[in-house]
mmCIF file of C-alpha atoms and ligand atoms in Angstrom:
data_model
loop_
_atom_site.group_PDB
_atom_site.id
_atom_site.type_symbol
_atom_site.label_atom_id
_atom_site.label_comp_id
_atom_site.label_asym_id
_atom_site.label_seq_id
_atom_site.Cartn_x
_atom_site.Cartn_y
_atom_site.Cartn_z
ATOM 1 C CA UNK A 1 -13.626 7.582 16.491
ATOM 2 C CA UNK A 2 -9.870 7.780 15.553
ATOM 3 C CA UNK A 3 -8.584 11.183 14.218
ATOM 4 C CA UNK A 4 -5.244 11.476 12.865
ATOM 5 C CA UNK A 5 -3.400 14.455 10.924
ATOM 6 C CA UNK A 6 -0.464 13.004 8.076
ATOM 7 C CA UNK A 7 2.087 15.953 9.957
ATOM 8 C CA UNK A 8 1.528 13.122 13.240
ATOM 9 C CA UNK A 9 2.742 10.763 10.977
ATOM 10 C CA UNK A 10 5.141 11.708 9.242
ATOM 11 C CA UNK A 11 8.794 10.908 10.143
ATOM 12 C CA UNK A 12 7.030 8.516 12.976
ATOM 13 C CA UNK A 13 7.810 4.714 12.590
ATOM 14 C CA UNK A 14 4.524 4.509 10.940
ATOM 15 C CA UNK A 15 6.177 6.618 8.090
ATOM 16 C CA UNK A 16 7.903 3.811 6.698
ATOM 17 C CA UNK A 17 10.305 4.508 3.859
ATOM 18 C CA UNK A 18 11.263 2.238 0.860
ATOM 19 C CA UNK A 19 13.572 2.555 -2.173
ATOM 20 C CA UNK A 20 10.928 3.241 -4.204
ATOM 21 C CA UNK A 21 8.115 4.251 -2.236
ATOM 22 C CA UNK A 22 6.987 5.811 1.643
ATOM 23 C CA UNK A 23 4.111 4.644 3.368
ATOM 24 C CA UNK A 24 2.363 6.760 5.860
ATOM 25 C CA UNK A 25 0.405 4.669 7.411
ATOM 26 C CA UNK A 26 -3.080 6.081 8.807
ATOM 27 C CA UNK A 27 -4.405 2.819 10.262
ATOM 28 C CA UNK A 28 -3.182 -0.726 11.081
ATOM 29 C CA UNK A 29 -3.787 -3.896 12.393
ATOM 30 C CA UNK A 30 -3.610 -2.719 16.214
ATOM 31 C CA UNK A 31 -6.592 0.230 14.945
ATOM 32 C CA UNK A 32 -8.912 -3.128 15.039
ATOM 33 C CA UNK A 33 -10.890 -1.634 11.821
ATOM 34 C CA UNK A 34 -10.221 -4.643 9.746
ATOM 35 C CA UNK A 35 -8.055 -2.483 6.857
ATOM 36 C CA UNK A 36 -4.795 -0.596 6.774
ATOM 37 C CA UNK A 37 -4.924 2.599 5.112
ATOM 38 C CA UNK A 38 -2.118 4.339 3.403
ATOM 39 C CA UNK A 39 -1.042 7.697 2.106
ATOM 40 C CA UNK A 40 1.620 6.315 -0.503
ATOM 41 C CA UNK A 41 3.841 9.057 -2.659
ATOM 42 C CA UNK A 42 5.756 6.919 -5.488
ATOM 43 C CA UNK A 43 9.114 8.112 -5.824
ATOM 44 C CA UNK A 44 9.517 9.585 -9.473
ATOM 45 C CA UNK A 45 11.652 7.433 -11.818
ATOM 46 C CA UNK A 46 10.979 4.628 -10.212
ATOM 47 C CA UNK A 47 9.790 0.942 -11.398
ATOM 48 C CA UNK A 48 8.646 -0.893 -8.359
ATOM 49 C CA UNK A 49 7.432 -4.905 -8.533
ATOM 50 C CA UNK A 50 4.818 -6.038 -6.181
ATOM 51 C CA UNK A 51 2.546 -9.479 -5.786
ATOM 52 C CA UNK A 52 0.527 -8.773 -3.076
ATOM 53 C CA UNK A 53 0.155 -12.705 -2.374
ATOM 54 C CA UNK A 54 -1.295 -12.159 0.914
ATOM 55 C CA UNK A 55 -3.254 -9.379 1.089
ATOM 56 C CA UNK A 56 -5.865 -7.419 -1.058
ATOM 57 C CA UNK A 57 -4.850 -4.074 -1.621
ATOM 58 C CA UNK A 58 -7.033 -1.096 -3.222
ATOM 59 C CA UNK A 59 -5.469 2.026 -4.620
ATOM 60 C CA UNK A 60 -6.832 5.248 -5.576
ATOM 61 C CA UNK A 61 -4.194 7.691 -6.842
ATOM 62 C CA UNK A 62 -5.085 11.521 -6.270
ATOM 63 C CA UNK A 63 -2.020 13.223 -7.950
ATOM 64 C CA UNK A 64 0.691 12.625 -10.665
ATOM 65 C CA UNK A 65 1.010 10.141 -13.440
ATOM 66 C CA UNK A 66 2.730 6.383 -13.502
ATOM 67 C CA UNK A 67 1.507 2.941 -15.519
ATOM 68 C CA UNK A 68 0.458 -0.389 -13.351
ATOM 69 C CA UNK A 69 1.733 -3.156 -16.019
ATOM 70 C CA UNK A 70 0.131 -7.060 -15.109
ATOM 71 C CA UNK A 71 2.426 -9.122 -15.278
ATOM 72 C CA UNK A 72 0.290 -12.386 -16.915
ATOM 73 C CA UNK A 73 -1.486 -11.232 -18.633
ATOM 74 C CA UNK A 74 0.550 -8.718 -19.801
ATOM 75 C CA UNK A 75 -1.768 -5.502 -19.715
ATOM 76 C CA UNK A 76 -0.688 -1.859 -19.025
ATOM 77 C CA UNK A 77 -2.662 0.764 -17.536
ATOM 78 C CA UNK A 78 -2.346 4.507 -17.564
ATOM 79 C CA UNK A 79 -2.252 5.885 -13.643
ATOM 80 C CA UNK A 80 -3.530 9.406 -13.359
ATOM 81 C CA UNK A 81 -5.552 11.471 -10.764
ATOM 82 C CA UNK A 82 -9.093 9.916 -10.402
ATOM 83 C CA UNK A 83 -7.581 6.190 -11.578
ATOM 84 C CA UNK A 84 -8.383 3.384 -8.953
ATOM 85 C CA UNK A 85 -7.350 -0.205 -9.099
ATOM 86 C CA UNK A 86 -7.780 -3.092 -6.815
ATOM 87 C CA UNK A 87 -5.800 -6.470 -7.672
ATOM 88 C CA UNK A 88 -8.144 -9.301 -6.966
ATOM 89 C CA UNK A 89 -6.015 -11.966 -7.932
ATOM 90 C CA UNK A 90 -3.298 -11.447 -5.819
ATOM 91 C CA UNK A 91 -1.856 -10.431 -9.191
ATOM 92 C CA UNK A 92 1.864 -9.564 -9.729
ATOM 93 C CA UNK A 93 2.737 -6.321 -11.098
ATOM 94 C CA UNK A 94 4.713 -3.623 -11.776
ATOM 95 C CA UNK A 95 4.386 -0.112 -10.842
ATOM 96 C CA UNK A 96 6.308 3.193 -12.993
ATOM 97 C CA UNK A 97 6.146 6.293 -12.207
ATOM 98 C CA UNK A 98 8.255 8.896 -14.193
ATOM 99 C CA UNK A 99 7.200 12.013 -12.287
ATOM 100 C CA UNK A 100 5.571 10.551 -9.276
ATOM 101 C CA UNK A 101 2.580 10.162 -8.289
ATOM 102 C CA UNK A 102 0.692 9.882 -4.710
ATOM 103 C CA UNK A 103 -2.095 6.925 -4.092
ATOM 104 C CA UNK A 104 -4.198 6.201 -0.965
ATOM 105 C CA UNK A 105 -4.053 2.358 -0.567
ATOM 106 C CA UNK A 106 -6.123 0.177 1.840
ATOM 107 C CA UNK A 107 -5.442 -3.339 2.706
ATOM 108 C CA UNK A 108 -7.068 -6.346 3.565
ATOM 109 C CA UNK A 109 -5.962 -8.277 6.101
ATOM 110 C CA UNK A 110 -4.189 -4.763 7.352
ATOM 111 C CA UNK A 111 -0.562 -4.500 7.817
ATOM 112 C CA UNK A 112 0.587 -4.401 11.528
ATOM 113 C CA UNK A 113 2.845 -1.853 10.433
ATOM 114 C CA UNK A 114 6.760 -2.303 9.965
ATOM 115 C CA UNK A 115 6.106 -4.904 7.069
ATOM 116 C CA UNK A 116 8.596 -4.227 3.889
ATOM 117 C CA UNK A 117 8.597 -6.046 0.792
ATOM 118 C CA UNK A 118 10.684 -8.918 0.343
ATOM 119 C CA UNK A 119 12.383 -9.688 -3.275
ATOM 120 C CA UNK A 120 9.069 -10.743 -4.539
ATOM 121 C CA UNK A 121 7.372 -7.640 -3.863
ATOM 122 C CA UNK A 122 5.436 -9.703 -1.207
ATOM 123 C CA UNK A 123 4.215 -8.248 2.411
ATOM 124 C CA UNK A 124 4.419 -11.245 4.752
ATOM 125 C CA UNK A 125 1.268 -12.058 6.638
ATOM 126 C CA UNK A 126 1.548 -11.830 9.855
ATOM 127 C CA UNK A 127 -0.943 -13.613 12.159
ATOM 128 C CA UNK A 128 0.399 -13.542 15.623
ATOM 129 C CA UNK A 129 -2.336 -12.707 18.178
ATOM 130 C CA UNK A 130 -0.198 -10.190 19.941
ATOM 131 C CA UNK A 131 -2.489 -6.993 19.914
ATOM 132 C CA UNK A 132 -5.776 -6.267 20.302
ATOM 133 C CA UNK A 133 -8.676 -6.132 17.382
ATOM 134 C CA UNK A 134 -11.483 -4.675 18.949
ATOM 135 C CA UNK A 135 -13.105 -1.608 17.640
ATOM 136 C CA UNK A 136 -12.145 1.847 19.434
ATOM 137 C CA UNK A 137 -15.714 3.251 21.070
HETATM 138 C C1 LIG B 1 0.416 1.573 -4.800
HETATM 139 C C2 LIG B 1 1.221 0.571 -4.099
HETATM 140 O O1 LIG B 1 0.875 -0.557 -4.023
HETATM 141 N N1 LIG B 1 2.337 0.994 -3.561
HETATM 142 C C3 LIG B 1 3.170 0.131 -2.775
HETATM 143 C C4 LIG B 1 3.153 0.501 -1.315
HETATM 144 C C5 LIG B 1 1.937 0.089 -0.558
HETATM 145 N N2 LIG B 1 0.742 0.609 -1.090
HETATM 146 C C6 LIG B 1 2.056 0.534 0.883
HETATM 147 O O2 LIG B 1 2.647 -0.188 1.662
HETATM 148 O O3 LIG B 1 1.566 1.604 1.236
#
């Protein structure tokens, strides 16, 4: 069982800070769960792209208010509390959030941890065999 409090987190090198964005990331590759899973505030007045071409993320937002736009096709959601999305296409898009807004994201194959987007809005996948991926007893 893995227990972890977002105060242990926080400010940690598993905080991980963006223009647009922080990450506090709960789990990652080295947890040997299969998934990241992220507490992820969106900075307010922000517009941030993303094409998740490696990875499958899911996102659940639990507070504020922001849009998800698709880039083709062009289609615009309205983010609020309750609102989950998962992009199964790999699809690009772009994220707005005028007053903020906080999500809980989970991603398949999981982040090891210190990945950024590049100028795509892409995560690099990262396949090195370096740590371990058993489960924790
Ligand atoms: C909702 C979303 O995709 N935000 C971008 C950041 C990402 N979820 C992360 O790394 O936590």
């Amino acid at each position: 069982m893995i227990v972890r409090q977002l105060e242990e987190i926080v400010g940690t090198e598993s905080d991980v800070q963006a223009p647009t964005f922080a990450s506090r990331r709960f789990l990652l590759r080295r947890d040997g769960v299969g998934f990241s899973f992220h507490d992820t505030p969106i900075h307010a007045g922000t517009e941030t792209l993303i094409w998740y071409a490696n990875h499958v993320e899911a996102v659940y937002c639990i507070s504020g208010e922001g849009e998800i736009e698709l880039i083709d096709p062009g289609k615009t959601h309205k983010i609020g509390p309750g609102f989950f999305y998962t992009l199964t296409g790999h699809e690009r898009h772009l994220l707005r959030s005028e007053k903020g807004m906080r999500m809980i994201c989970v991603f398949n194959p999981p982040l090891t941890g210190q990945e950024v987007h590049d100028k795509d809005g892409v995560y690099p996948l990262i396949e090195d065999e370096e740590e371990s991926s058993e489960v924790p007893a």
